[in-house]
Coordinates of C-alpha atoms in Angstrom, one line a residue:
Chain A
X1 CA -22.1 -34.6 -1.2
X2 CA -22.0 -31.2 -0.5
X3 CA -23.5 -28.6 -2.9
X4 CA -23.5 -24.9 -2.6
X5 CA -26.4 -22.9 -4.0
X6 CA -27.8 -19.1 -3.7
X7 CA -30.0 -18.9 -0.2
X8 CA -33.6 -18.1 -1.5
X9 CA -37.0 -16.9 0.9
X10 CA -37.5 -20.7 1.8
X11 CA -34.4 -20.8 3.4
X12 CA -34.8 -18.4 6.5
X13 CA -35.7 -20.5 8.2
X14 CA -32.8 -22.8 8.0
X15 CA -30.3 -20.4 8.3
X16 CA -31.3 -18.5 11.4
X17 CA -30.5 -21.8 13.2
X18 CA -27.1 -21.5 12.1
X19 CA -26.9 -17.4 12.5
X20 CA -28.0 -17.7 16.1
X21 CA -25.7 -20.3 17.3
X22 CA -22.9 -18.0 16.2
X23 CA -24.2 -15.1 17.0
X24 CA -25.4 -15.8 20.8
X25 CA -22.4 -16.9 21.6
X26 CA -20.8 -13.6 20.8
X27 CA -17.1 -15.2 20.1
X28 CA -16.7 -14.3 16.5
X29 CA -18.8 -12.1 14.4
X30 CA -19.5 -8.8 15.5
X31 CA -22.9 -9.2 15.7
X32 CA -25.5 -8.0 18.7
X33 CA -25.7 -11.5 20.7
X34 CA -29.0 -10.8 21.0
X35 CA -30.2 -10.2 17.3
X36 CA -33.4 -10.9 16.7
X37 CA -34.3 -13.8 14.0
X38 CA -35.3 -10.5 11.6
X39 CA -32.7 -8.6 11.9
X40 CA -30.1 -12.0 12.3
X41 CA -31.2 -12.6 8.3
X42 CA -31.5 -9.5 7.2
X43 CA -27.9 -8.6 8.1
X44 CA -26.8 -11.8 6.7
X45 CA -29.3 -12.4 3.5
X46 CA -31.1 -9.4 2.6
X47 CA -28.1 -6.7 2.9
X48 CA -25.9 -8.9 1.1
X49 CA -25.1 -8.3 -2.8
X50 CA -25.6 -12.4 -2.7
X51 CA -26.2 -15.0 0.1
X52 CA -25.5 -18.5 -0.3
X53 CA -26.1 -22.0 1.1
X54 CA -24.6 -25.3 1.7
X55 CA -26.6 -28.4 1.3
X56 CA -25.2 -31.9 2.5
X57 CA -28.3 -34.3 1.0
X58 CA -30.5 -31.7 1.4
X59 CA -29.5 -30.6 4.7
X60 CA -28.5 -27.0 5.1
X61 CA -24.5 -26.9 7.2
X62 CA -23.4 -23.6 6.3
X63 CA -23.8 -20.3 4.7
X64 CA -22.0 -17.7 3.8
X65 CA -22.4 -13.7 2.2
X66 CA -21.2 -11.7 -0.4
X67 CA -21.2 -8.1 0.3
X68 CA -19.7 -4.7 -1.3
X69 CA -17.2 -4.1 1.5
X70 CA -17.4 0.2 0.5
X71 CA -19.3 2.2 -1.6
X72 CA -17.9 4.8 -4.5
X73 CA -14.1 4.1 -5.5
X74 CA -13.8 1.0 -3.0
X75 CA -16.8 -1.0 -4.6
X76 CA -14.3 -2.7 -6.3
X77 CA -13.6 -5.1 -2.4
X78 CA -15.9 -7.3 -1.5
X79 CA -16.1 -8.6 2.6
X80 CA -17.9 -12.1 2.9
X81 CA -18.9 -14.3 6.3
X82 CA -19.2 -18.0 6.8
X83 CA -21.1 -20.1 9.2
X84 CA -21.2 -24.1 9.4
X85 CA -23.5 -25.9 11.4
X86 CA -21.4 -27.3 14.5
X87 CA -22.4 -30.8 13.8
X88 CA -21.3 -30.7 10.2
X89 CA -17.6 -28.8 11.1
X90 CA -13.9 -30.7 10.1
X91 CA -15.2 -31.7 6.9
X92 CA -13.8 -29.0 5.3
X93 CA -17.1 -27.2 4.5
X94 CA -15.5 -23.6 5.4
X95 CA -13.0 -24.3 3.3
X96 CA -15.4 -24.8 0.0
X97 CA -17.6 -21.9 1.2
X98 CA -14.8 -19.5 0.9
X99 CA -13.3 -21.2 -2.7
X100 CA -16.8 -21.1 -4.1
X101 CA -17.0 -17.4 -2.8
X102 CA -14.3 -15.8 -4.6
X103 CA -15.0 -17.8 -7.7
X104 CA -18.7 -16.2 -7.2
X105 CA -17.4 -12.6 -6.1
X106 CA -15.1 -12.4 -9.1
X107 CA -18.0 -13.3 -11.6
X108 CA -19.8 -10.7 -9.8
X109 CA -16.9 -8.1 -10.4
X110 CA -15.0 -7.6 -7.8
X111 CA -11.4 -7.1 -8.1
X112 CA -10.3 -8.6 -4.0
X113 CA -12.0 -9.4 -0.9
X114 CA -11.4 -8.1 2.4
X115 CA -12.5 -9.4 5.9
X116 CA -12.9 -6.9 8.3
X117 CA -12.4 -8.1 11.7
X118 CA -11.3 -12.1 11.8
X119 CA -10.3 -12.3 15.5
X120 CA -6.9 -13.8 16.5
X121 CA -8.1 -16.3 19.2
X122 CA -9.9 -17.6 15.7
X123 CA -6.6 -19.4 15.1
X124 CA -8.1 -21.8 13.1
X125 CA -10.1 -19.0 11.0
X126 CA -6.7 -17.3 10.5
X127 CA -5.3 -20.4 9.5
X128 CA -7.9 -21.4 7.3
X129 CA -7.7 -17.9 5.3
X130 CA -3.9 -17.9 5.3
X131 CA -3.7 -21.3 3.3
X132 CA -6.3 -19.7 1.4
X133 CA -4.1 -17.3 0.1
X134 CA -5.3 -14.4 2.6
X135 CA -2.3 -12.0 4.0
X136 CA -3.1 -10.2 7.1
X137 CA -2.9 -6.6 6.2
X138 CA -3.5 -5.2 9.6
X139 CA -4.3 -5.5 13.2
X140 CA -6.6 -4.0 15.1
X141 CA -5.5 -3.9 18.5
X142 CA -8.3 -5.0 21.5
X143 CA -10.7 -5.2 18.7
X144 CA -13.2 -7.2 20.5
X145 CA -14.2 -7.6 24.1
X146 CA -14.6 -11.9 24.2
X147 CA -16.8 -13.2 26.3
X148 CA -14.2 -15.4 27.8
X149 CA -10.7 -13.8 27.2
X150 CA -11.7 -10.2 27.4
X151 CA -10.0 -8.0 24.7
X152 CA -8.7 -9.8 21.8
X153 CA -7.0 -8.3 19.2
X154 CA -8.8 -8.8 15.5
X155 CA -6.9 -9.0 12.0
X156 CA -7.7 -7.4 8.4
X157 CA -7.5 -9.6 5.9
X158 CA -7.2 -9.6 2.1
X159 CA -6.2 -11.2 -1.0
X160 CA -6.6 -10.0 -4.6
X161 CA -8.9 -12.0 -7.2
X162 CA -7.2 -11.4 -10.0
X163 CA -4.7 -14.5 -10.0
X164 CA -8.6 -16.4 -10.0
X165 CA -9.5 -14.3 -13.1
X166 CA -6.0 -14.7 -14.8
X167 CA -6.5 -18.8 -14.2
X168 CA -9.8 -18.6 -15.3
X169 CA -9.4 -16.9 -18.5
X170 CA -6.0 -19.0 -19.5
X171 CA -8.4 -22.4 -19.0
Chain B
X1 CA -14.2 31.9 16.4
X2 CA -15.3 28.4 15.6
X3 CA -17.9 26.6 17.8
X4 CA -18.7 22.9 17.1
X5 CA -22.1 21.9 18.4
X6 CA -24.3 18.6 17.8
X7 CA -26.3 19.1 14.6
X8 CA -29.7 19.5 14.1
X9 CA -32.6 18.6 11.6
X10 CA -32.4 22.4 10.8
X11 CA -28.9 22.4 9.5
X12 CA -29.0 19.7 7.2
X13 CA -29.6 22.3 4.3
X14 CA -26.0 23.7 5.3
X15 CA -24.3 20.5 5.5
X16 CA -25.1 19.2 2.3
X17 CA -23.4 21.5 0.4
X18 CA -20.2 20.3 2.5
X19 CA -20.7 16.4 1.8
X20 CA -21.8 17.2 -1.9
X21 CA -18.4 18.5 -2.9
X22 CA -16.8 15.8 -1.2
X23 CA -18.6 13.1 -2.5
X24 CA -19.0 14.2 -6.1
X25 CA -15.5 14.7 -6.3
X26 CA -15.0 10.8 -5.2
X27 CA -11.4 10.8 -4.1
X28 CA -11.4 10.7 -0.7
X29 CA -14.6 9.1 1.2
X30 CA -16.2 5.9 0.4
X31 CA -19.4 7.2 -1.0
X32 CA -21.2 6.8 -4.6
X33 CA -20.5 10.1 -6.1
X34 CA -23.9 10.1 -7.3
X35 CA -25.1 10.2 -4.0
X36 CA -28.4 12.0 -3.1
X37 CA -29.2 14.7 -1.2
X38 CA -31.6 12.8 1.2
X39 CA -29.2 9.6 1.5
X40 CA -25.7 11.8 2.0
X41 CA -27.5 13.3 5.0
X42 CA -29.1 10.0 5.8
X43 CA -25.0 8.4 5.9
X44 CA -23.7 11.4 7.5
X45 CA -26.3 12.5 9.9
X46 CA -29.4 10.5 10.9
X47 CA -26.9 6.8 10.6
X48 CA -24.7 8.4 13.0
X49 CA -24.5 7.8 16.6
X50 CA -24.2 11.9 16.7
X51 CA -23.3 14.7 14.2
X52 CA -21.4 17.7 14.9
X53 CA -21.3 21.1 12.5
X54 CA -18.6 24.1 13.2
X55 CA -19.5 27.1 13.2
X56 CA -17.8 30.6 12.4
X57 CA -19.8 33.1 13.3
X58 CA -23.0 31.6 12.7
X59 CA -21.9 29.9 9.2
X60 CA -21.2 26.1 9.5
X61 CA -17.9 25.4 8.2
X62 CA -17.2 22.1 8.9
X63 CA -18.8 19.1 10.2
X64 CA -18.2 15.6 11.6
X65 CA -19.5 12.5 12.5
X66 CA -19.5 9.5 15.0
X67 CA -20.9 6.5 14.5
X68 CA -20.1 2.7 16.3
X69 CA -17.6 1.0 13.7
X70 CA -18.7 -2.8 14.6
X71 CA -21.5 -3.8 16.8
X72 CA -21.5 -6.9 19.6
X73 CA -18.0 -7.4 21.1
X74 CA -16.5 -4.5 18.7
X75 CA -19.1 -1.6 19.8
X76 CA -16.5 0.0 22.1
X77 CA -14.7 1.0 18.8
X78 CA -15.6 4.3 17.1
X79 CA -15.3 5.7 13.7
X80 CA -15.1 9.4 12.5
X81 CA -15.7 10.8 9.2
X82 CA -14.9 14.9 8.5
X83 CA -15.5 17.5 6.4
X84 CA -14.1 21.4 6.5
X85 CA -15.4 23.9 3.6
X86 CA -13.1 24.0 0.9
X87 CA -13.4 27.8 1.8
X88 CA -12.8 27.5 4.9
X89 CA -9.5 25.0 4.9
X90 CA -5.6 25.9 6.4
X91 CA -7.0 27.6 9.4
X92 CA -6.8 23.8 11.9
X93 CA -10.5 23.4 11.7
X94 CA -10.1 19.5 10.5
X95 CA -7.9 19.3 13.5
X96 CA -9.7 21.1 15.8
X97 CA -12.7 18.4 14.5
X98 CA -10.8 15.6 15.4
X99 CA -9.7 16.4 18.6
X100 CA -13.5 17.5 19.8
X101 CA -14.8 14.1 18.5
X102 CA -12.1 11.9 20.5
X103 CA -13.5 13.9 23.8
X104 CA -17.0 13.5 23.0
X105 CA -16.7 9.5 21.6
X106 CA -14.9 9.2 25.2
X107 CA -17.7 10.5 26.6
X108 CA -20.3 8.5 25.1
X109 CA -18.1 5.5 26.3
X110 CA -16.4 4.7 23.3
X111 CA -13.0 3.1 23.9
X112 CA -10.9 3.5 20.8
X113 CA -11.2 5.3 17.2
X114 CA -10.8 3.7 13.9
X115 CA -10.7 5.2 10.2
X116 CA -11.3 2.3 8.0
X117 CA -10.3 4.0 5.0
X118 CA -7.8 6.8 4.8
X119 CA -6.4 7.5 0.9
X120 CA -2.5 7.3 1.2
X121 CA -3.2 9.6 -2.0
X122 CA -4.7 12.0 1.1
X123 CA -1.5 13.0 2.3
X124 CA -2.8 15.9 4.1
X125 CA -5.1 13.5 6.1
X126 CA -2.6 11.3 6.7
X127 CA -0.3 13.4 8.8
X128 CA -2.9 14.9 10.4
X129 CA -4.0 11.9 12.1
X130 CA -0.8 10.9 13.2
X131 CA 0.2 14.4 14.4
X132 CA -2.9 13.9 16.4
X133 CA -1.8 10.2 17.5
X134 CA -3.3 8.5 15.3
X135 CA -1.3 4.8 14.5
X136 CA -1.1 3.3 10.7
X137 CA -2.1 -0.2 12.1
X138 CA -3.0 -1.6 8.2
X139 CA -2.5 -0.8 4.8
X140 CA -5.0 -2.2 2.2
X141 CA -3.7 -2.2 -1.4
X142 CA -5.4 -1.1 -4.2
X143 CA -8.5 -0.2 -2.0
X144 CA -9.5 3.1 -4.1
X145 CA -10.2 3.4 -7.8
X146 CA -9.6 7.6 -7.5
X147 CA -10.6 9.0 -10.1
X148 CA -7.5 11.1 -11.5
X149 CA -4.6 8.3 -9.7
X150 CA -6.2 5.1 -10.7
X151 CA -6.3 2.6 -7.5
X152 CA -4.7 4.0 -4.3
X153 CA -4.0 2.5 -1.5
X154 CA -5.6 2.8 1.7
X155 CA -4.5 2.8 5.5
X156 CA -6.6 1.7 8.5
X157 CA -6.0 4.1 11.3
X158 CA -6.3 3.8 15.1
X159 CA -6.3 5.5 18.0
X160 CA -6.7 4.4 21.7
X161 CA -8.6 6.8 23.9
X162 CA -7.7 5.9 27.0
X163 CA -5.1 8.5 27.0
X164 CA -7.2 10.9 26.8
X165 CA -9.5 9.6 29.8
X166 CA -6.8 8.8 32.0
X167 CA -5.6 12.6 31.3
X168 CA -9.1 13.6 32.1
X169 CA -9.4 11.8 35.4
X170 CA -5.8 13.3 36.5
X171 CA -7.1 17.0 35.9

């Protein structure tokens, strides 16, 4: 039974486990492979506008942020990121992290969420966002040097929150 | 006769009137209108990889900045923000910005240059950057409550600077 709750103090320390798996291996977030722990949760928990976590009987097997994607008149767009632990992947965590998110950006305000930089030899990332409702919005070409593929092209993503607000308000 | 040099701590009293018109106005740069004084220059300046002010004869008229746009495998990606004085704009110094900063991110080994963020409402901008080779490689709807058009669009612009090194290393 998975639950997903906000990420408090106690949980640094099970989140960096999940933060530096990802982030050493350099493949997907564009992240420092060599982050320290400190810096690994600030990025993630402190600078975010919310940071959540994903239990599975009390284990934590993913995370995910909530931040304000820019300041002034585009505060309105929030930009999350998701981890789940490799051991607890293809149970459709990643899928629940990023429903729970926009239900939780939306009570938080914002109008549409935006990722960045989701890299197309993610193809299951992209996938996963598309069914999502996510449209690609733009592509950034050689976005990212990969460790193993060299330069990969990366993909903006996007997808308004108002058809979550419109459902939620006609319930 | 304009000369654009790296700033210093001493000019920072001459660029905030630049950034404060800007960013109270609020309809072109992702900022909090209510900015202050110490975190504008903070954002613009001491966040920045470098910072750049024109001069015209002795009085800075203009100023840019350069900054990393995504760190790990996306750090070989640059992005530029710029600001003329209103008193000082239709004589080519925003262009004249632009193409100094693609020379010196090249030199400081950057690879590419991305604005995250360009109004469509900023039509002026807008074909600037392409006359300069700029390519519209996104468009983000709805990605700027402006203040006096409601929510504007937004394009994510990108330009390679290889060209620019390979013209380099033929000369």
């Amino acid at each position: 039974m998975i639950r997903i709750r906000l990420a408090g103090p106690d949980d640094a320390d099970a989140i960096w486990p999940l933060l530096r798996t990802v982030f050493r291996a350099g493949d997907t977030y564009a992240v420092d492979p060599a982050i320290s722990r400190d810096r690994a949760i600030d990025y993630w928990v402190d600078q975010a506008r919310a940071a959540y976590v994903a239990e599975d009987d009390g284990e934590i097997v993913g995370t995910y942020y909530i931040k304000t994607n820019q300041q002034g008149g585009g505060a309105h767009v929030c930009n999350c990121g998701y981890i789940v632990s490799p051991a607890a992947r293809g149970r459709g965590i990643a899928a629940l992290l990023c429903t729970h998110s926009q239900e939780q950006a939306q009570g938080l305000g914002y109008l549409a969420m935006q990722f960045n930089l989701v890299l197309a030899s993610n193809a299951g990332a992209v996938r996963l966002w598309h069914r999502l409702g996510f449209a690609t919005i733009g592509t950034i070409p050689d976005a990212f040097a990969h460790p193993t593929l060299g330069m990969v092209d990366a993909y903006v993503m996007h997808k308004h929150l108002d058809e979550i607000r419109d459902h939620m308000e006609s319930v």
